[in-house]
DNA sequence: CGCCTTATCCTCGTATGACGAGCATATTAG
DNA sequence: CTAATATGCTCGTCATACGAGGATAAGGCG
């Protein structure tokens, strides 16, 4: 019985293989001996599982550089014919993509400016890249993972202020419907990157927040984002923490968004609302060193930011908060105001050991890295490996031989 | 090799047994044939697993009432010598407890008024009950699961407004340190009960909110609560959605708590802050049918409640929101105001299909049921079953024989 | 240079979990 | 009484994983 007819959900097939690939992604270049220690594999089982995975073209082994005594071990590497993910990120001015192997390393990284910002044009470019990857990698390409600067609802983009888009269906970018498409909000995926490979690797429950135009983020639990029913969770900026009289483009009122970005700075400075709040905010932040009025505006924003973070801390009880985008700049321009408002906003019992608020480790790469991680999670899941093995084993080796 | 020396984390021992017990708890009185269909077990394997679990004293089988043709099947029941959980709930005026078998059914349910509300007195009573259960059930008692009306931080209660307690260490109530103690906030556990056996069974991501003194709740994902780093998550009432000038007993300012309970009603009515906001709120709600001023106060509170719920919906993207405690009464006293504020507070894209806000199905029993569920989850987990099997198999059957 | 120490790898026997086919069994419907 | 139906049981097979013991490939040292 060569082709294992699908087993029960819950049967532990490919369980360890999936774990091995997860470790390879978390610690690229790990040796087989280290892997065995990390997963508590017996040496015999380590031999078996690596042999199996070599046969399935999931990894290769190369002689490891020796250090010290003992029999040399091998380094685990992605198989040259192994599965890959296409990770991509759509941003305001440009978009970038990379092909990622099971060790988490990006290949063929490219960044391209949008020729036009019209959805049809942008999506056509993405679709073309997917098609190219498909023809280059064939069925080695197992998933496409996309980070978008906007609100995602199922596979659709429902609102993208920075891109200036309305509702857009993204499911058209994979021509082949059998090629899984994963779509996530950029802030959510940046949070995943922080939790897995960034500033929050030691935190079980971590809150990541990014200030750009408004504020977004995600709660991660053991590296998995809390995405809600349709993937639209994490819209922290649309909590009504602010003045109920202010209308938000999202349709609600009093949104926190309006108190923490360039629009808020402009309001504090008595200037008209900026067309590009992010660039505007950067300018004000640059000026704040010398300009007392700018500094004062930033201070007010820092307080609004910290007060909200404190409230979210009360609510989520995270180990750690990571701050990205303009957040670190705002905070470090008015550190005392930030810390004061943060502490004041915490419930008393949190004040003994307030969850640290730290700067995010990944800069602009966060969303792309997060998309890659989510994509790898998908293609190294147990069912995905079962599919991979099925395609590689039973149907007459490699070529399209007729079944005799 | 009779005693299976501990296997790797991740090995699938007792995986199916754990699933079987979960089904028994979700659907008490299920037949073996139905179980096999639900878990996609082959009939052969169903035979095997039930025999194994019978031998381990995890279940018994009794002839099922026949209906229609076909060979009769059996009903799965908890074993008379099987594992049990002691679930308990501490409330303002009284506390209650029950012993729960693996089918989720409560036994020996008791409710007792506090003799005194002093922590030492209350905890002594709990400790005594634990000791009684221990002596009655012996090592069949596998865990104690406690729901408390207060903020829980690890195993400690850090704040319990309704009980009038400060920080209290709860870990003393299990005399035997080998007996696991699970502690959870009452609103969190009520949310678990709603998600598993209440109004939110079909929702993957559900938000549960309870208005009593202030407002608490939890987000559940597939029936598991998001508890945060220390179990203190879900303090929704301490988000700063309200007037920043109002000080909250928690130490922060502008907490939502202050806008949605009896204290808010009193403020709207120009009356002094009530000593017992919950009883006061019930009185106002009763009066609202005839009293226009009371109705107006409730309307304001309903709006504050609905606006906050809308914000939380923007943030969490739940399938469903369940509302408990005084919430349903507030809402149904001012339904139009509630619905209006809810819709207005949603981001535009949510308005096409706003997550339904429904009344909780469990009334006052929610926290105790939730504690029971979490306790059963614990004792039917794979490692817990491995322990159970170990204790039942190798050490000389039953009595304390010396090892020959 | 050869032996010892160290670290790792490999082989093999075995336990356990789970599937699938075929047959056995217990009931109702006619 | 027989057919139809639903379910249970046995047995052969496969896959995952553990454990013990021996094999192997280095460095260290006399």
PDB file of N, CA, C and O in Angstrom, chain A residues 246-287:
ATOM      1  N   UNK A 246     -15.062  63.322  17.042  1.00  0.00           N
ATOM      2  CA  UNK A 246     -14.271  63.234  15.804  1.00  0.00           C
ATOM      3  C   UNK A 246     -14.692  62.037  14.969  1.00  0.00           C
ATOM      4  O   UNK A 246     -14.776  60.917  15.462  1.00  0.00           O
ATOM      5  N   UNK A 247     -14.925  62.288  13.699  1.00  0.00           N
ATOM      6  CA  UNK A 247     -15.327  61.216  12.799  1.00  0.00           C
ATOM      7  C   UNK A 247     -14.105  60.593  12.143  1.00  0.00           C
ATOM      8  O   UNK A 247     -13.184  61.292  11.720  1.00  0.00           O
ATOM      9  N   UNK A 248     -14.117  59.289  12.047  1.00  0.00           N
ATOM     10  CA  UNK A 248     -13.001  58.555  11.457  1.00  0.00           C
ATOM     11  C   UNK A 248     -13.410  58.087  10.055  1.00  0.00           C
ATOM     12  O   UNK A 248     -14.576  57.753   9.839  1.00  0.00           O
ATOM     13  N   UNK A 249     -12.469  58.075   9.116  1.00  0.00           N
ATOM     14  CA  UNK A 249     -12.802  57.587   7.769  1.00  0.00           C
ATOM     15  C   UNK A 249     -13.364  56.163   7.773  1.00  0.00           C
ATOM     16  O   UNK A 249     -14.023  55.762   6.812  1.00  0.00           O
ATOM     17  N   UNK A 250     -13.119  55.423   8.847  1.00  0.00           N
ATOM     18  CA  UNK A 250     -13.606  54.039   8.895  1.00  0.00           C
ATOM     19  C   UNK A 250     -15.112  53.993   9.048  1.00  0.00           C
ATOM     20  O   UNK A 250     -15.729  52.947   8.866  1.00  0.00           O
ATOM     21  N   UNK A 251     -15.724  55.103   9.435  1.00  0.00           N
ATOM     22  CA  UNK A 251     -17.170  55.135   9.618  1.00  0.00           C
ATOM     23  C   UNK A 251     -17.585  55.287  11.068  1.00  0.00           C
ATOM     24  O   UNK A 251     -18.721  55.668  11.353  1.00  0.00           O
ATOM     25  N   UNK A 252     -16.681  55.009  11.978  1.00  0.00           N
ATOM     26  CA  UNK A 252     -17.014  55.143  13.400  1.00  0.00           C
ATOM     27  C   UNK A 252     -16.548  56.505  13.913  1.00  0.00           C
ATOM     28  O   UNK A 252     -16.048  57.343  13.155  1.00  0.00           O
ATOM     29  N   UNK A 253     -16.705  56.721  15.213  1.00  0.00           N
ATOM     30  CA  UNK A 253     -16.294  57.999  15.801  1.00  0.00           C
ATOM     31  C   UNK A 253     -15.388  57.764  17.001  1.00  0.00           C
ATOM     32  O   UNK A 253     -15.488  56.756  17.687  1.00  0.00           O
ATOM     33  N   UNK A 254     -14.534  58.748  17.245  1.00  0.00           N
ATOM     34  CA  UNK A 254     -13.684  58.711  18.431  1.00  0.00           C
ATOM     35  C   UNK A 254     -12.563  57.691  18.354  1.00  0.00           C
ATOM     36  O   UNK A 254     -12.012  57.302  19.388  1.00  0.00           O
ATOM     37  N   UNK A 255     -12.226  57.259  17.156  1.00  0.00           N
ATOM     38  CA  UNK A 255     -11.212  56.207  17.020  1.00  0.00           C
ATOM     39  C   UNK A 255      -9.845  56.676  17.527  1.00  0.00           C
ATOM     40  O   UNK A 255      -9.435  57.812  17.314  1.00  0.00           O
ATOM     41  N   UNK A 256      -9.152  55.753  18.159  1.00  0.00           N
ATOM     42  CA  UNK A 256      -7.811  55.987  18.698  1.00  0.00           C
ATOM     43  C   UNK A 256      -6.869  56.441  17.580  1.00  0.00           C
ATOM     44  O   UNK A 256      -6.010  57.310  17.799  1.00  0.00           O
ATOM     45  N   UNK A 257      -7.032  55.832  16.402  1.00  0.00           N
ATOM     46  CA  UNK A 257      -6.304  56.237  15.196  1.00  0.00           C
ATOM     47  C   UNK A 257      -6.043  57.738  15.113  1.00  0.00           C
ATOM     48  O   UNK A 257      -4.935  58.185  14.797  1.00  0.00           O
ATOM     49  N   UNK A 258      -7.104  58.504  15.387  1.00  0.00           N
ATOM     50  CA  UNK A 258      -7.062  59.944  15.137  1.00  0.00           C
ATOM     51  C   UNK A 258      -6.214  60.695  16.165  1.00  0.00           C
ATOM     52  O   UNK A 258      -5.973  61.890  16.025  1.00  0.00           O
ATOM     53  N   UNK A 259      -5.771  59.972  17.208  1.00  0.00           N
ATOM     54  CA  UNK A 259      -5.013  60.622  18.280  1.00  0.00           C
ATOM     55  C   UNK A 259      -3.528  60.289  18.274  1.00  0.00           C
ATOM     56  O   UNK A 259      -2.784  60.777  19.125  1.00  0.00           O
ATOM     57  N   UNK A 260      -3.117  59.431  17.357  1.00  0.00           N
ATOM     58  CA  UNK A 260      -1.757  58.911  17.499  1.00  0.00           C
ATOM     59  C   UNK A 260      -0.887  59.056  16.247  1.00  0.00           C
ATOM     60  O   UNK A 260       0.261  58.601  16.254  1.00  0.00           O
ATOM     61  N   UNK A 261      -1.412  59.662  15.184  1.00  0.00           N
ATOM     62  CA  UNK A 261      -0.602  59.719  13.972  1.00  0.00           C
ATOM     63  C   UNK A 261      -0.429  61.154  13.484  1.00  0.00           C
ATOM     64  O   UNK A 261      -0.661  62.104  14.226  1.00  0.00           O
ATOM     65  N   UNK A 262      -0.022  61.316  12.242  1.00  0.00           N
ATOM     66  CA  UNK A 262       0.221  62.639  11.678  1.00  0.00           C
ATOM     67  C   UNK A 262      -0.986  63.558  11.757  1.00  0.00           C
ATOM     68  O   UNK A 262      -0.841  64.779  11.951  1.00  0.00           O
ATOM     69  N   UNK A 263      -2.163  62.982  11.646  1.00  0.00           N
ATOM     70  CA  UNK A 263      -3.368  63.811  11.737  1.00  0.00           C
ATOM     71  C   UNK A 263      -3.484  64.448  13.119  1.00  0.00           C
ATOM     72  O   UNK A 263      -3.862  65.613  13.270  1.00  0.00           O
ATOM     73  N   UNK A 264      -3.146  63.672  14.140  1.00  0.00           N
ATOM     74  CA  UNK A 264      -3.192  64.201  15.502  1.00  0.00           C
ATOM     75  C   UNK A 264      -2.140  65.297  15.687  1.00  0.00           C
ATOM     76  O   UNK A 264      -2.415  66.356  16.275  1.00  0.00           O
ATOM     77  N   UNK A 265      -0.945  65.069  15.161  1.00  0.00           N
ATOM     78  CA  UNK A 265       0.113  66.079  15.270  1.00  0.00           C
ATOM     79  C   UNK A 265      -0.326  67.377  14.618  1.00  0.00           C
ATOM     80  O   UNK A 265      -0.147  68.472  15.176  1.00  0.00           O
ATOM     81  N   UNK A 266      -0.917  67.261  13.427  1.00  0.00           N
ATOM     82  CA  UNK A 266      -1.385  68.459  12.727  1.00  0.00           C
ATOM     83  C   UNK A 266      -2.433  69.198  13.544  1.00  0.00           C
ATOM     84  O   UNK A 266      -2.427  70.424  13.649  1.00  0.00           O
ATOM     85  N   UNK A 267      -3.338  68.452  14.151  1.00  0.00           N
ATOM     86  CA  UNK A 267      -4.383  69.070  14.957  1.00  0.00           C
ATOM     87  C   UNK A 267      -3.770  69.821  16.132  1.00  0.00           C
ATOM     88  O   UNK A 267      -4.143  70.961  16.417  1.00  0.00           O
ATOM     89  N   UNK A 268      -2.824  69.181  16.805  1.00  0.00           N
ATOM     90  CA  UNK A 268      -2.184  69.844  17.945  1.00  0.00           C
ATOM     91  C   UNK A 268      -1.440  71.102  17.501  1.00  0.00           C
ATOM     92  O   UNK A 268      -1.294  72.047  18.275  1.00  0.00           O
ATOM     93  N   UNK A 269      -0.941  71.097  16.272  1.00  0.00           N
ATOM     94  CA  UNK A 269      -0.184  72.246  15.775  1.00  0.00           C
ATOM     95  C   UNK A 269      -1.075  73.261  15.078  1.00  0.00           C
ATOM     96  O   UNK A 269      -0.579  74.264  14.561  1.00  0.00           O
ATOM     97  N   UNK A 270      -2.391  72.968  15.049  1.00  0.00           N
ATOM     98  CA  UNK A 270      -3.314  73.897  14.395  1.00  0.00           C
ATOM     99  C   UNK A 270      -3.143  73.951  12.892  1.00  0.00           C
ATOM    100  O   UNK A 270      -3.486  74.951  12.254  1.00  0.00           O
ATOM    101  N   UNK A 271      -2.613  72.892  12.319  1.00  0.00           N
ATOM    102  CA  UNK A 271      -2.438  72.857  10.876  1.00  0.00           C
ATOM    103  C   UNK A 271      -3.517  72.001  10.230  1.00  0.00           C
ATOM    104  O   UNK A 271      -4.142  71.172  10.909  1.00  0.00           O
ATOM    105  N   UNK A 272      -3.736  72.162   8.927  1.00  0.00           N
ATOM    106  CA  UNK A 272      -4.757  71.356   8.256  1.00  0.00           C
ATOM    107  C   UNK A 272      -4.324  69.886   8.183  1.00  0.00           C
ATOM    108  O   UNK A 272      -3.134  69.579   8.259  1.00  0.00           O
ATOM    109  N   UNK A 273      -5.305  69.022   8.045  1.00  0.00           N
ATOM    110  CA  UNK A 273      -5.003  67.591   7.994  1.00  0.00           C
ATOM    111  C   UNK A 273      -4.085  67.290   6.817  1.00  0.00           C
ATOM    112  O   UNK A 273      -4.356  67.706   5.698  1.00  0.00           O
ATOM    113  N   UNK A 274      -2.987  66.602   7.047  1.00  0.00           N
ATOM    114  CA  UNK A 274      -2.031  66.333   5.976  1.00  0.00           C
ATOM    115  C   UNK A 274      -2.535  65.268   5.009  1.00  0.00           C
ATOM    116  O   UNK A 274      -3.250  64.363   5.409  1.00  0.00           O
ATOM    117  N   UNK A 275      -2.138  65.407   3.746  1.00  0.00           N
ATOM    118  CA  UNK A 275      -2.548  64.425   2.742  1.00  0.00           C
ATOM    119  C   UNK A 275      -1.845  63.089   3.012  1.00  0.00           C
ATOM    120  O   UNK A 275      -2.435  62.029   2.868  1.00  0.00           O
ATOM    121  N   UNK A 276      -0.585  63.187   3.395  1.00  0.00           N
ATOM    122  CA  UNK A 276       0.166  61.970   3.706  1.00  0.00           C
ATOM    123  C   UNK A 276       0.604  62.048   5.163  1.00  0.00           C
ATOM    124  O   UNK A 276       1.677  62.561   5.483  1.00  0.00           O
ATOM    125  N   UNK A 277      -0.217  61.511   6.072  1.00  0.00           N
ATOM    126  CA  UNK A 277       0.056  61.689   7.503  1.00  0.00           C
ATOM    127  C   UNK A 277       1.381  61.075   7.944  1.00  0.00           C
ATOM    128  O   UNK A 277       1.993  61.566   8.895  1.00  0.00           O
ATOM    129  N   UNK A 278       1.835  60.052   7.239  1.00  0.00           N
ATOM    130  CA  UNK A 278       3.055  59.404   7.688  1.00  0.00           C
ATOM    131  C   UNK A 278       4.278  60.274   7.424  1.00  0.00           C
ATOM    132  O   UNK A 278       5.106  60.504   8.310  1.00  0.00           O
ATOM    133  N   UNK A 279       4.366  60.774   6.205  1.00  0.00           N
ATOM    134  CA  UNK A 279       5.479  61.664   5.874  1.00  0.00           C
ATOM    135  C   UNK A 279       5.444  62.922   6.749  1.00  0.00           C
ATOM    136  O   UNK A 279       6.477  63.363   7.267  1.00  0.00           O
ATOM    137  N   UNK A 280       4.242  63.437   6.919  1.00  0.00           N
ATOM    138  CA  UNK A 280       4.074  64.610   7.770  1.00  0.00           C
ATOM    139  C   UNK A 280       4.588  64.332   9.180  1.00  0.00           C
ATOM    140  O   UNK A 280       5.346  65.135   9.757  1.00  0.00           O
ATOM    141  N   UNK A 281       4.199  63.163   9.716  1.00  0.00           N
ATOM    142  CA  UNK A 281       4.613  62.824  11.076  1.00  0.00           C
ATOM    143  C   UNK A 281       6.136  62.725  11.173  1.00  0.00           C
ATOM    144  O   UNK A 281       6.737  63.185  12.140  1.00  0.00           O
ATOM    145  N   UNK A 282       6.749  62.137  10.152  1.00  0.00           N
ATOM    146  CA  UNK A 282       8.216  62.035  10.175  1.00  0.00           C
ATOM    147  C   UNK A 282       8.859  63.419  10.206  1.00  0.00           C
ATOM    148  O   UNK A 282       9.853  63.637  10.901  1.00  0.00           O
ATOM    149  N   UNK A 283       8.278  64.332   9.459  1.00  0.00           N
ATOM    150  CA  UNK A 283       8.824  65.690   9.443  1.00  0.00           C
ATOM    151  C   UNK A 283       8.722  66.337  10.827  1.00  0.00           C
ATOM    152  O   UNK A 283       9.685  66.929  11.335  1.00  0.00           O
ATOM    153  N   UNK A 284       7.556  66.198  11.430  1.00  0.00           N
ATOM    154  CA  UNK A 284       7.374  66.788  12.766  1.00  0.00           C
ATOM    155  C   UNK A 284       8.346  66.156  13.766  1.00  0.00           C
ATOM    156  O   UNK A 284       8.951  66.844  14.594  1.00  0.00           O
ATOM    157  N   UNK A 285       8.478  64.824  13.676  1.00  0.00           N
ATOM    158  CA  UNK A 285       9.386  64.136  14.601  1.00  0.00           C
ATOM    159  C   UNK A 285      10.824  64.610  14.397  1.00  0.00           C
ATOM    160  O   UNK A 285      11.574  64.785  15.368  1.00  0.00           O
ATOM    161  N   UNK A 286      11.198  64.852  13.152  1.00  0.00           N
ATOM    162  CA  UNK A 286      12.547  65.355  12.886  1.00  0.00           C
ATOM    163  C   UNK A 286      12.740  66.753  13.487  1.00  0.00           C
ATOM    164  O   UNK A 286      13.807  67.086  13.992  1.00  0.00           O
ATOM    165  N   UNK A 287      11.692  67.547  13.401  1.00  0.00           N
ATOM    166  CA  UNK A 287      11.775  68.916  13.896  1.00  0.00           C
ATOM    167  C   UNK A 287      11.755  68.989  15.418  1.00  0.00           C
ATOM    168  O   UNK A 287      12.137  70.022  16.009  1.00  0.00           O
TER     169      UNK A 287
END
